[in-house]
Coordinates of N, CA, C and O in Angstrom, one line a residue:
X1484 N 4.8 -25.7 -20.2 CA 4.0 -24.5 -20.1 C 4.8 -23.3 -19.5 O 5.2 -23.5 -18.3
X1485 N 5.2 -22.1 -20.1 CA 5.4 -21.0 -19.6 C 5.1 -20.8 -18.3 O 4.2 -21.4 -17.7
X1486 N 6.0 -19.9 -17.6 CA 5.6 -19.1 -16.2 C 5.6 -17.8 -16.6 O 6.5 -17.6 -17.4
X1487 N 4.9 -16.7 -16.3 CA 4.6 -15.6 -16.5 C 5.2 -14.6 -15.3 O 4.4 -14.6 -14.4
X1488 N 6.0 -14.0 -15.1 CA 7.0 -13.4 -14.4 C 6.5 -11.6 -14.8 O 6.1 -11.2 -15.9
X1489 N 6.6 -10.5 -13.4 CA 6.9 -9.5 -13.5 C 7.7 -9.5 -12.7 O 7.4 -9.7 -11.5
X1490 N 9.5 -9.0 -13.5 CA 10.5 -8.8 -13.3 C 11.6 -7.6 -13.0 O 12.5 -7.5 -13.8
X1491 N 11.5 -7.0 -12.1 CA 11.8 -5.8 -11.5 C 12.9 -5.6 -10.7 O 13.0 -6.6 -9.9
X1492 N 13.7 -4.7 -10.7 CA 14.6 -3.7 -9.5 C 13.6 -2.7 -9.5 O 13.1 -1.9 -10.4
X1493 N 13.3 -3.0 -7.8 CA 12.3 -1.7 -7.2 C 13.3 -1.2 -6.0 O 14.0 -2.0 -5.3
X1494 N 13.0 0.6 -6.0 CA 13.4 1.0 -4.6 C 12.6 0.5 -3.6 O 11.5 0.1 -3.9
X1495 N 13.0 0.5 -2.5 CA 12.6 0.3 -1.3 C 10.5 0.7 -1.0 O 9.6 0.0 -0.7
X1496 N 10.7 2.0 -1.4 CA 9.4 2.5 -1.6 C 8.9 2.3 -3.0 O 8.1 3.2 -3.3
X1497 N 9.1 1.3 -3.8 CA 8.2 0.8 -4.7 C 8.4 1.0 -6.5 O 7.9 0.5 -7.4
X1498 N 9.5 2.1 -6.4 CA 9.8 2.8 -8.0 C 10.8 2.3 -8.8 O 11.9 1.9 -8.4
X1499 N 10.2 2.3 -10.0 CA 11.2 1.4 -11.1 C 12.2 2.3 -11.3 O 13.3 1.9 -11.5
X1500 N 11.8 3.5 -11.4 CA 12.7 4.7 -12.0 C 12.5 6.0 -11.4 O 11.4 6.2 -10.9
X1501 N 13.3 6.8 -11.4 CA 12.9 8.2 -10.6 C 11.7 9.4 -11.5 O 11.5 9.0 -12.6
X1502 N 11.3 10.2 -11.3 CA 10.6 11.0 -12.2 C 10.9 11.0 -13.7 O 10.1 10.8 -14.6
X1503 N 12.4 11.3 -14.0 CA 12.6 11.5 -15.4 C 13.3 9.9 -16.1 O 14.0 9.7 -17.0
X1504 N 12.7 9.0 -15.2 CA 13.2 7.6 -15.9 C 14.3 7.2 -15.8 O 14.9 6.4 -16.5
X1505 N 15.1 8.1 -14.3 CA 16.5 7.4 -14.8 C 16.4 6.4 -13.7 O 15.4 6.3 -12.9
X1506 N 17.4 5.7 -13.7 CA 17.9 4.5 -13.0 C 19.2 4.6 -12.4 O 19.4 3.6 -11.7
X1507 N 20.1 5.3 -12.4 CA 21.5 5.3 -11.5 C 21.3 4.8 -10.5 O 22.0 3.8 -10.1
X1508 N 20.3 5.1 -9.7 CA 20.4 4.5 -8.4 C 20.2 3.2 -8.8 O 19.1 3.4 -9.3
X1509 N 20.5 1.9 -9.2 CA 20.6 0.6 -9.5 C 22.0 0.1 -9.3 O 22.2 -1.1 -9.1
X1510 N 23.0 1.1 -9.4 CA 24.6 1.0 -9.9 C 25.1 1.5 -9.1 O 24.7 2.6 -9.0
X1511 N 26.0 1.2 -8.3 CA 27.6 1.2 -7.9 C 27.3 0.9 -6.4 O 27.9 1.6 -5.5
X1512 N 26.7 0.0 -6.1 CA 26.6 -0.8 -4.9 C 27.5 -2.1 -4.3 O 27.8 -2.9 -5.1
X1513 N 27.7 -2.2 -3.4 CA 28.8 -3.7 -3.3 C 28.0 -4.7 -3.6 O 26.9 -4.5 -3.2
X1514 N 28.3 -5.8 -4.3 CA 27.3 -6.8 -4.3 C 27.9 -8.4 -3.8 O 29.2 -8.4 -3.8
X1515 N 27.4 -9.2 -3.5 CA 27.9 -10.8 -3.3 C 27.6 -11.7 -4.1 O 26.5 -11.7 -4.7
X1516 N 28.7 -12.7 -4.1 CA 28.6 -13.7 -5.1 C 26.9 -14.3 -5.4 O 26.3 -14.6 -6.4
X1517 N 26.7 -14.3 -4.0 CA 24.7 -14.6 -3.6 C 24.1 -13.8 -4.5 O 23.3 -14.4 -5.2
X1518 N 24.3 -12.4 -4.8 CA 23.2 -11.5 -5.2 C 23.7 -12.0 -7.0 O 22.7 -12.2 -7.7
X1519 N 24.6 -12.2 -7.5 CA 24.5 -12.3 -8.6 C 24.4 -13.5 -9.0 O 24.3 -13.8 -10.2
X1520 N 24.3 -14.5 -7.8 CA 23.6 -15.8 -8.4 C 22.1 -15.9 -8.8 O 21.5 -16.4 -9.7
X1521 N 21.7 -15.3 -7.8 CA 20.1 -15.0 -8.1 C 19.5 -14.5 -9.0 O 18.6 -15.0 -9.6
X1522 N 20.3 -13.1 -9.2 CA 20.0 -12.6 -11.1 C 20.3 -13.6 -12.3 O 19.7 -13.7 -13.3
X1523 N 21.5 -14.6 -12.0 CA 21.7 -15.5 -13.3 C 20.9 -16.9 -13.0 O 20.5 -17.4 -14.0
X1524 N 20.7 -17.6 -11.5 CA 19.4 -17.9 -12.2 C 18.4 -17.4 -12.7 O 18.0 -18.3 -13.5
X1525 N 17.7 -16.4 -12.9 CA 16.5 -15.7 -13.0 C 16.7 -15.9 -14.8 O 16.1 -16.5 -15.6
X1526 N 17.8 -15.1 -14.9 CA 18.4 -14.8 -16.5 C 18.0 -16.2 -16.7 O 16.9 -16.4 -17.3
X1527 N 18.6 -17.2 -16.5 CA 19.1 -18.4 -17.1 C 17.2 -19.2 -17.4 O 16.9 -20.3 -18.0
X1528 N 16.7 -18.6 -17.0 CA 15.0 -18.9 -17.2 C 14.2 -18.5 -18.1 O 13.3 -19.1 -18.8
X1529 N 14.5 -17.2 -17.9 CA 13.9 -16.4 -19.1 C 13.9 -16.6 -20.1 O 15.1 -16.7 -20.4
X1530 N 13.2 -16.9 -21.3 CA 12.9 -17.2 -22.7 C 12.2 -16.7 -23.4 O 11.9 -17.2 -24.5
X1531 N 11.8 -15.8 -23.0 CA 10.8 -14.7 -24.0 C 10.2 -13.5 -23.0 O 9.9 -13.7 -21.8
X1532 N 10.2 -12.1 -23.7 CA 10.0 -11.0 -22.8 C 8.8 -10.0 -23.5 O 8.7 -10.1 -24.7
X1533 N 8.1 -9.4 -22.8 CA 6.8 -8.6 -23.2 C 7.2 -7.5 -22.5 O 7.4 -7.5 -21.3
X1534 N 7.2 -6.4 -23.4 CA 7.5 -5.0 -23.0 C 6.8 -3.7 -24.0 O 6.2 -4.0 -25.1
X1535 N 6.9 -2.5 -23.5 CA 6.4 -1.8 -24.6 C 7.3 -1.1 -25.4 O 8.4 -0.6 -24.9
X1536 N 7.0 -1.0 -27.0 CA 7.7 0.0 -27.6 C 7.9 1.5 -27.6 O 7.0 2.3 -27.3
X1537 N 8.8 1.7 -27.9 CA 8.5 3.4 -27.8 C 8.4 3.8 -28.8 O 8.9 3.2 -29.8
X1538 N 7.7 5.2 -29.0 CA 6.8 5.6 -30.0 C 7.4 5.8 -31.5 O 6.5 5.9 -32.3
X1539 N 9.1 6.0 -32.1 CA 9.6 5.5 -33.0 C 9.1 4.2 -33.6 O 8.7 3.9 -34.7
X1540 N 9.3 3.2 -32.3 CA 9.6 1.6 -33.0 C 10.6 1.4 -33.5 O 10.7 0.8 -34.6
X1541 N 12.1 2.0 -32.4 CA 13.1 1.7 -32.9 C 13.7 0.9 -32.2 O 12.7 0.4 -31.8
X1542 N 14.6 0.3 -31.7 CA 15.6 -0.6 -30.8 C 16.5 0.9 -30.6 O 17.0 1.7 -31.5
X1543 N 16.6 0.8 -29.3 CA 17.6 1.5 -29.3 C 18.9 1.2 -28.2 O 18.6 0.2 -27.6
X1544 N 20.1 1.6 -27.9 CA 21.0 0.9 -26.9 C 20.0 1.0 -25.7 O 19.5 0.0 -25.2
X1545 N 19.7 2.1 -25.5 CA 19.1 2.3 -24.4 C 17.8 1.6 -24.0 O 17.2 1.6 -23.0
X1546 N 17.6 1.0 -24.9 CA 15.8 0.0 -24.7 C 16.2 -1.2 -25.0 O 15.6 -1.8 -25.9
X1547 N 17.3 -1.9 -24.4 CA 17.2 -3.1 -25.4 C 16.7 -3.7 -23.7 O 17.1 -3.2 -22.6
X1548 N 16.1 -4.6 -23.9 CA 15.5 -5.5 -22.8 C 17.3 -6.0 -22.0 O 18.3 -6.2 -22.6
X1549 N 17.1 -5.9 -20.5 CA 18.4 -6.4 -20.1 C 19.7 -6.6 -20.7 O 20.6 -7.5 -20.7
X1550 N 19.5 -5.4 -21.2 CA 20.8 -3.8 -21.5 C 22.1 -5.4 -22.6 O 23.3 -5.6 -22.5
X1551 N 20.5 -6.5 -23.8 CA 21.0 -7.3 -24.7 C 22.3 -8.5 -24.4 O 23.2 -9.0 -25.0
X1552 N 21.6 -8.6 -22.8 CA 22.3 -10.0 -22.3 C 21.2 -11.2 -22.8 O 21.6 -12.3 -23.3
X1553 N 20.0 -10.9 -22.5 CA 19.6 -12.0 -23.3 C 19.2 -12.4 -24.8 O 18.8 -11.5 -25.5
X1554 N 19.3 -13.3 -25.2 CA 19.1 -13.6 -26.5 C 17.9 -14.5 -26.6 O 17.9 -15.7 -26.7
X1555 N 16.7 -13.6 -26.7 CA 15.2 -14.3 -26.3 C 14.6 -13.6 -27.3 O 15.0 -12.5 -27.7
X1556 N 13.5 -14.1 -27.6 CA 12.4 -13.1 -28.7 C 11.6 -12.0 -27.4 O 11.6 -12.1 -26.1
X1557 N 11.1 -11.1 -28.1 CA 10.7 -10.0 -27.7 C 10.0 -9.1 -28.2 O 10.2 -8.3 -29.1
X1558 N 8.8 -9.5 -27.5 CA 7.4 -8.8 -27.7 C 7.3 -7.3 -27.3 O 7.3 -6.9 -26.1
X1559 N 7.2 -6.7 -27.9 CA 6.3 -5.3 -27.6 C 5.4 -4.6 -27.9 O 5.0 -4.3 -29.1
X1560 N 4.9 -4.2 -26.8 CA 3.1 -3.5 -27.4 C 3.4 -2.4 -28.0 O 4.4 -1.8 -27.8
X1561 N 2.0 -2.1 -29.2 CA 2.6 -1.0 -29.8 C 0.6 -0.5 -30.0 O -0.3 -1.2 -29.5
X1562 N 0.5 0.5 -30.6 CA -0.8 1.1 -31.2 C -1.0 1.0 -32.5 O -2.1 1.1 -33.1
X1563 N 0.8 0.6 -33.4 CA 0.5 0.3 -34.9 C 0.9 -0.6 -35.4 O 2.1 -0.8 -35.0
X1564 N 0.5 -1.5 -36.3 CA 1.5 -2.3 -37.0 C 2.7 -2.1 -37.2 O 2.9 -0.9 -37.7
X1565 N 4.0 -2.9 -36.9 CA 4.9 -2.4 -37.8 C 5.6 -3.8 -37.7 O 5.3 -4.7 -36.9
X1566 N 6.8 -3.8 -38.7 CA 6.9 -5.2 -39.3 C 8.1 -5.4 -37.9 O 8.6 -4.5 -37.3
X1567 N 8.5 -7.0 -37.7 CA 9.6 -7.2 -36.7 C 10.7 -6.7 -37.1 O 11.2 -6.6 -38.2
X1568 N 10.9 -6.5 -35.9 CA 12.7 -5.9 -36.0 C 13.9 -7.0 -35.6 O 13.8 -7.6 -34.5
X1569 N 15.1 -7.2 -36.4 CA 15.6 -8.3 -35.7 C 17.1 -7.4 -35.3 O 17.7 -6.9 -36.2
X1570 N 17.5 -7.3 -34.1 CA 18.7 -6.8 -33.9 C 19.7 -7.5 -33.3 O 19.3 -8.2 -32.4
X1571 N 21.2 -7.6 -33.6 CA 22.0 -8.2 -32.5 C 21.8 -9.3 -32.7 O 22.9 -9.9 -32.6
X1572 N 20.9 -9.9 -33.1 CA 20.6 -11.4 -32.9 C 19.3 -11.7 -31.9 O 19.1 -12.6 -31.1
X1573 N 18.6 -10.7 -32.3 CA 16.9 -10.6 -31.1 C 16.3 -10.1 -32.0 O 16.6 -9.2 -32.7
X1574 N 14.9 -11.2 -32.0 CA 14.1 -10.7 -32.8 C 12.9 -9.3 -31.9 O 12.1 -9.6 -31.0
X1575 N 13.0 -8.2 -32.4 CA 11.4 -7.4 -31.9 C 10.1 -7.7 -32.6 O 10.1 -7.2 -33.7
X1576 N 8.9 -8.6 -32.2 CA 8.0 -8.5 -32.5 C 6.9 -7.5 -32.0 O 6.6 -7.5 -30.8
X1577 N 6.2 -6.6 -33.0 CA 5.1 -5.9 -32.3 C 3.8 -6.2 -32.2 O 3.1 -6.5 -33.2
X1578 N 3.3 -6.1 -30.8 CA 1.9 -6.5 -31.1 C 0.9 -5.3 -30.8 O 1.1 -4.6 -29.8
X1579 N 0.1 -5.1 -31.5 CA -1.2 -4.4 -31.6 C -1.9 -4.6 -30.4 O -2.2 -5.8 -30.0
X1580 N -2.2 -3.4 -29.8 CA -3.1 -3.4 -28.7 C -4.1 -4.4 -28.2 O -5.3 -4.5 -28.1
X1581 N -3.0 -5.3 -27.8 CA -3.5 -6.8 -26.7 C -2.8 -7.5 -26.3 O -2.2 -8.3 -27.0
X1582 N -2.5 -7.3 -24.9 CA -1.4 -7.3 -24.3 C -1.6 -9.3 -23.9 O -0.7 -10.1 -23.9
X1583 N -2.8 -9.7 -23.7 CA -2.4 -11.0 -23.7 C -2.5 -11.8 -25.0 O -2.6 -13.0 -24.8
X1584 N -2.6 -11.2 -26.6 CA -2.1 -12.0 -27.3 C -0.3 -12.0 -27.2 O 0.3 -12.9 -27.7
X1585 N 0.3 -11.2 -26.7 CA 1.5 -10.8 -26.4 C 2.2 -11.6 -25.5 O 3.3 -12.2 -25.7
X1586 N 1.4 -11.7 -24.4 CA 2.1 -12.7 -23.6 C 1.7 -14.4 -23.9 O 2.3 -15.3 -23.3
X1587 N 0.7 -14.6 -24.8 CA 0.4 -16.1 -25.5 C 1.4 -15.9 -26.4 O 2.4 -16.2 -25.7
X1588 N 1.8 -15.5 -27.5 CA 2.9 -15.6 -28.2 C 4.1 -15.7 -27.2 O 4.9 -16.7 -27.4
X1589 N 4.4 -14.9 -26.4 CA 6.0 -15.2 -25.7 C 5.7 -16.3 -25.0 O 6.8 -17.0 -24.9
X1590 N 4.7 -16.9 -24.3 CA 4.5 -18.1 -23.5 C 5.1 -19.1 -24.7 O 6.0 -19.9 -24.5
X1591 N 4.4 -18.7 -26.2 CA 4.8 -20.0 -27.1 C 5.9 -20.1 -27.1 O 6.4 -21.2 -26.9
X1592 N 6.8 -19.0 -27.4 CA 8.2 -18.9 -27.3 C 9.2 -19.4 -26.3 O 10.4 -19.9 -26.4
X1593 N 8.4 -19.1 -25.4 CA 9.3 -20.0 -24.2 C 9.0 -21.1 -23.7 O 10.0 -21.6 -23.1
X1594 N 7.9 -21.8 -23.7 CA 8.0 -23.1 -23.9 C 7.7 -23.2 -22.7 O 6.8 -22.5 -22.4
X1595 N 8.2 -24.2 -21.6 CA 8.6 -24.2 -20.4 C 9.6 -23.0 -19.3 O 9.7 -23.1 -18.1
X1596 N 10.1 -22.2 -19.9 CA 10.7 -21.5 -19.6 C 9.9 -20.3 -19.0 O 8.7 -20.4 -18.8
X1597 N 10.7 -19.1 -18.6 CA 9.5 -17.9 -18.2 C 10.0 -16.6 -19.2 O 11.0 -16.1 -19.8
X1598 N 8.4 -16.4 -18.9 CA 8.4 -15.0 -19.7 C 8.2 -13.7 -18.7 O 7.3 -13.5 -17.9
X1599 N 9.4 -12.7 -19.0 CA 9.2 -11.6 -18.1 C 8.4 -10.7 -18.8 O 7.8 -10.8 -19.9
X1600 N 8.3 -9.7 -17.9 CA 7.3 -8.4 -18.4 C 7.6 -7.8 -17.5 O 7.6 -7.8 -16.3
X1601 N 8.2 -6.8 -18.9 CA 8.9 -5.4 -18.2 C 8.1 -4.2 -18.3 O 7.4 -4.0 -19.2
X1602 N 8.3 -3.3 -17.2 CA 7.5 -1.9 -17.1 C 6.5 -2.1 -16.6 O 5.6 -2.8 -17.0
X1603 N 6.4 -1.2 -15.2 CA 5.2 -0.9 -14.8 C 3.8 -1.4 -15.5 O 3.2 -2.4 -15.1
X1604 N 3.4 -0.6 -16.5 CA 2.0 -0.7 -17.5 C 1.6 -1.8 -17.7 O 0.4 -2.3 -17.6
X1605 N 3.1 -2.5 -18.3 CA 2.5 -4.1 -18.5 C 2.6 -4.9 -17.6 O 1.9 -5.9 -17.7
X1606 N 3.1 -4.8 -16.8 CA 3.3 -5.6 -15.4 C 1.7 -5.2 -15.0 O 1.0 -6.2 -15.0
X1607 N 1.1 -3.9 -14.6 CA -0.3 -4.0 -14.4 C -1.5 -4.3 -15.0 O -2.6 -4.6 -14.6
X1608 N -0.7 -4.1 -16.4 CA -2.3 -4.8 -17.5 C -2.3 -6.1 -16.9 O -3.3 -6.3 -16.1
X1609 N -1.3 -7.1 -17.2 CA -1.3 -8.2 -16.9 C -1.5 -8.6 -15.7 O -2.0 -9.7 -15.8
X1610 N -1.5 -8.3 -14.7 CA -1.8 -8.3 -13.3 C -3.4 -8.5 -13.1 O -4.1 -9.5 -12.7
X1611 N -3.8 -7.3 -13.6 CA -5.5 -7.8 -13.7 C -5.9 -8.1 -14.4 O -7.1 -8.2 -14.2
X1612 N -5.5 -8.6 -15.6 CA -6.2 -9.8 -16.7 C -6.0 -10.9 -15.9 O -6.7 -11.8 -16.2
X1613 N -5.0 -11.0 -14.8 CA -4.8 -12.6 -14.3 C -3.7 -13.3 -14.9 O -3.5 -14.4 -14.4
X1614 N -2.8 -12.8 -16.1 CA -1.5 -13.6 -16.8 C -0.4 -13.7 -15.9 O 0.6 -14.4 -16.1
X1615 N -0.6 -13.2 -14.9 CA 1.0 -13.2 -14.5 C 0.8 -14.1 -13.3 O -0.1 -14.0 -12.4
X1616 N 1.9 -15.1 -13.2 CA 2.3 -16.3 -12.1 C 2.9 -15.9 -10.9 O 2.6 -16.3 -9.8
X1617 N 3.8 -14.9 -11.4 CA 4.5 -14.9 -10.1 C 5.6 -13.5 -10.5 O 6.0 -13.2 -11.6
X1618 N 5.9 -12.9 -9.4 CA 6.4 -11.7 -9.1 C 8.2 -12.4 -8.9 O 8.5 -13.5 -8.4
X1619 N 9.0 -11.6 -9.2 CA 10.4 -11.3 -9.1 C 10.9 -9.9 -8.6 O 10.9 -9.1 -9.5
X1620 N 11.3 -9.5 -7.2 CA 12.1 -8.5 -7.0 C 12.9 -8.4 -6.7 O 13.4 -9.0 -5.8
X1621 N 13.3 -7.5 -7.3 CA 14.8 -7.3 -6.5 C 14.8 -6.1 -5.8 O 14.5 -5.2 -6.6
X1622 N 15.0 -5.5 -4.2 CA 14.8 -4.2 -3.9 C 16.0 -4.2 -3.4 O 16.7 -5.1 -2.9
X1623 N 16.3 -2.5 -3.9 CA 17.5 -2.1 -3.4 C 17.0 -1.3 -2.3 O 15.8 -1.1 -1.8
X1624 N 18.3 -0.9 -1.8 CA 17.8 -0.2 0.0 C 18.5 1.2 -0.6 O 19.7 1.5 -0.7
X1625 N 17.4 1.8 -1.0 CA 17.3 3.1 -1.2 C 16.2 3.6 -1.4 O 15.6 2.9 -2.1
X1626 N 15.5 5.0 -1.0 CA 14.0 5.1 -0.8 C 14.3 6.7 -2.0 O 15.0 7.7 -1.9
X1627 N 13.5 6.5 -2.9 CA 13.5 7.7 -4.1 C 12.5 9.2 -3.4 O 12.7 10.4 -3.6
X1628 N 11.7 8.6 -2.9 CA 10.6 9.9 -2.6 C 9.3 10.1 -3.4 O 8.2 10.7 -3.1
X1629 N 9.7 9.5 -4.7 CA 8.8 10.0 -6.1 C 9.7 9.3 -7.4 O 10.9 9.1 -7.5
X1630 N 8.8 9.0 -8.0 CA 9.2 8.2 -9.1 C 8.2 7.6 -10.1 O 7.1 8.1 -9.9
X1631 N 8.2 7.0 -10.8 CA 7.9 5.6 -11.7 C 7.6 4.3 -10.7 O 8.6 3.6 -10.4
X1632 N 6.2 4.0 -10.3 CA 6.0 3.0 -9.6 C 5.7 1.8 -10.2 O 5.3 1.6 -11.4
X1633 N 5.8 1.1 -9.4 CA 5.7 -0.1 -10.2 C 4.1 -0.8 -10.4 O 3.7 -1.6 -11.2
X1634 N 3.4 -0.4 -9.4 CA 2.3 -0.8 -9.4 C 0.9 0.0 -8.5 O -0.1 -0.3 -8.0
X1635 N 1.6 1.1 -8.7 CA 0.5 2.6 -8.1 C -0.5 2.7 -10.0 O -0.2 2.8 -11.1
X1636 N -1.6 2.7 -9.3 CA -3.0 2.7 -9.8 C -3.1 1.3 -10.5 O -3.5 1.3 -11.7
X1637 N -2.7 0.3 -10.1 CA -3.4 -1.5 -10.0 C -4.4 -1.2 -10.1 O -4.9 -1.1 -11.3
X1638 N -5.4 -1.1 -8.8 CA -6.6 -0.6 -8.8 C -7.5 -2.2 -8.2 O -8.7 -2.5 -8.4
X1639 N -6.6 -2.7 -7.6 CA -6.9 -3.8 -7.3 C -6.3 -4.7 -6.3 O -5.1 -4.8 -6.3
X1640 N -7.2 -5.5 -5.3 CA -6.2 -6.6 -4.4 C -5.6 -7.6 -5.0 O -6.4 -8.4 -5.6
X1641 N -4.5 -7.8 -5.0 CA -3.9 -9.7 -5.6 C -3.5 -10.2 -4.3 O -2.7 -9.6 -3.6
X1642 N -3.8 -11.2 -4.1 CA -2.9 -12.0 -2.9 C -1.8 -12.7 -3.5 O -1.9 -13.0 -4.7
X1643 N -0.7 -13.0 -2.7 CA 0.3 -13.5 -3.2 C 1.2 -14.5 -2.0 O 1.2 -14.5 -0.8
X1644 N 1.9 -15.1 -2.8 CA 2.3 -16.7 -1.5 C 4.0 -16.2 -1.6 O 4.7 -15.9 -2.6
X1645 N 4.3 -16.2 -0.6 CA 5.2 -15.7 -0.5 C 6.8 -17.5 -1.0 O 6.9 -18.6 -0.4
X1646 N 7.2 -17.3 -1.6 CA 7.9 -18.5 -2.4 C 9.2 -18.7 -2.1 O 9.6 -19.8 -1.8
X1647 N 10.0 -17.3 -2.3 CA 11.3 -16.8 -1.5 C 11.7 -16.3 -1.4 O 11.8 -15.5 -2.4
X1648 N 12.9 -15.8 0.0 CA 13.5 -14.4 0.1 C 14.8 -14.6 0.6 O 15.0 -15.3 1.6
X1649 N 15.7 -14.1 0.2 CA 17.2 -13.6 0.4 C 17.2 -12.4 0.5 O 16.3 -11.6 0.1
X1650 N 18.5 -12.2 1.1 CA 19.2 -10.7 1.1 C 20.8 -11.0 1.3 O 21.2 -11.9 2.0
X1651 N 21.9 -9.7 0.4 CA 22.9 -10.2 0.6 C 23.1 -8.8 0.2 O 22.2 -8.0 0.2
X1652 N 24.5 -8.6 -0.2 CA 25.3 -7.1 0.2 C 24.6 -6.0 -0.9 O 24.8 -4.8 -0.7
X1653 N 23.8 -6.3 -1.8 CA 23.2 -5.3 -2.5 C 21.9 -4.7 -2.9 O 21.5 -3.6 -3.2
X1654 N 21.4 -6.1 -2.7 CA 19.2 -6.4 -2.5 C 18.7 -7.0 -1.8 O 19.5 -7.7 -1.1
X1655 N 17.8 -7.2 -1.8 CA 16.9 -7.8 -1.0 C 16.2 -8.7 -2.4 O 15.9 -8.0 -3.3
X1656 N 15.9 -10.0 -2.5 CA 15.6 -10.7 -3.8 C 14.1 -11.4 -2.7 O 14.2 -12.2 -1.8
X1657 N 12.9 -10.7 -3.3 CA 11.6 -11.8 -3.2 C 11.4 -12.3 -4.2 O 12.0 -11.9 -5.3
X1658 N 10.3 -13.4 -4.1 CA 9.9 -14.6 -5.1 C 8.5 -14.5 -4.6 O 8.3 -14.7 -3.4
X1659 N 7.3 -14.3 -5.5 CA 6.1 -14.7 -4.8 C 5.4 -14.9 -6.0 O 5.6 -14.4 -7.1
X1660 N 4.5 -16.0 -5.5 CA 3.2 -16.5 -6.3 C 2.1 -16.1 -6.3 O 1.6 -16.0 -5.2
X1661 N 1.1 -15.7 -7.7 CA 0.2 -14.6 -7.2 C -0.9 -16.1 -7.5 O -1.1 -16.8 -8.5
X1662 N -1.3 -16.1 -6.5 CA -2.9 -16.7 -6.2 C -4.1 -16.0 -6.7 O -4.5 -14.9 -6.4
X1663 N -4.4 -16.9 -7.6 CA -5.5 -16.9 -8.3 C -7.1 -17.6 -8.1 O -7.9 -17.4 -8.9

């Protein structure tokens, strides 16, 4: 059975991305052998990803789930039909406005493995439908001010069991379990 993962680099204060979506602040930090073991475990788990499309429905460099290190199928929500995309060697499937038939298809996909879910939106749909197992962060030690949060208007309490925590030269890596 699948684990249901929302998988994130958050700043300090909580943002996936700054106002206009960028991300630099993620890059050019010192990092240790520790911090990038923790990302390739994580990677090395992953087997299917649930994300949204953007309003083309194109693949683009810039959207490819984990900038096409993984080679996992890949769900994305969309508002219209449109047929899969297979790029690289990754299949895009789109799903029509229902985000947990989205993550039942990627659960099928990955089997025992986990499925992440990327972005804010879906990370909070799924949050309060109850799909998601367990939280992945990675926080960098930088505070944005304003940004793309990761979970501002939830609209809701989750408790969560705290699973595990490192820190080494470039994040801080929690692991928590959301109790249901």
């Amino acid at each position: 059975m699948a684990t249901v993962i929302v998988h994130a680099t958050i700043t300090l204060d909580g943002f996936l991305a700054d106002q206009g979506g960028g991300v630099d602040w993620m890059f050019g930090r010192p990092s240790a052998p520790e911090d990038n073991a923790v990302v390739e475990n994580v990677m090395g788990k992953i087997k299917a990803i649930v994300g949204g499309a953007n309003k083309t429905r194109t693949i683009e460099d810039g959207e490819i789930p984990y900038g096409g290190m993984l080679q996992v199928p890949v769900f994305l929500m969309t508002h219209s039909v449109h047929d899969p995309i297979e790029r690289d060697g990754i299949t895009y499937t789109f799903v029509v406005d229902d985000i947990a038939e989205a993550v039942e298809r990627a659960s099928q996909a990955a089997g025992d493995g986990w499925v992440s879910l990327l972005g804010g939106s879906i990370s909070r749909q799924c949050l309060r439908l109850g799909l998601v197992d367990e939280l992945h962060l990675d926080v960098a030690p930088v505070l944005l001010g304003d940004g793309i949060s990761l979970f501002a208007g939830l609209g809701q309490r989750i408790e969560l069991e705290r699973l595990e925590t490192s820190a080494y030269a470039s994040e801080t890596h929690l692991r928590f379990r959301v109790i249901k």
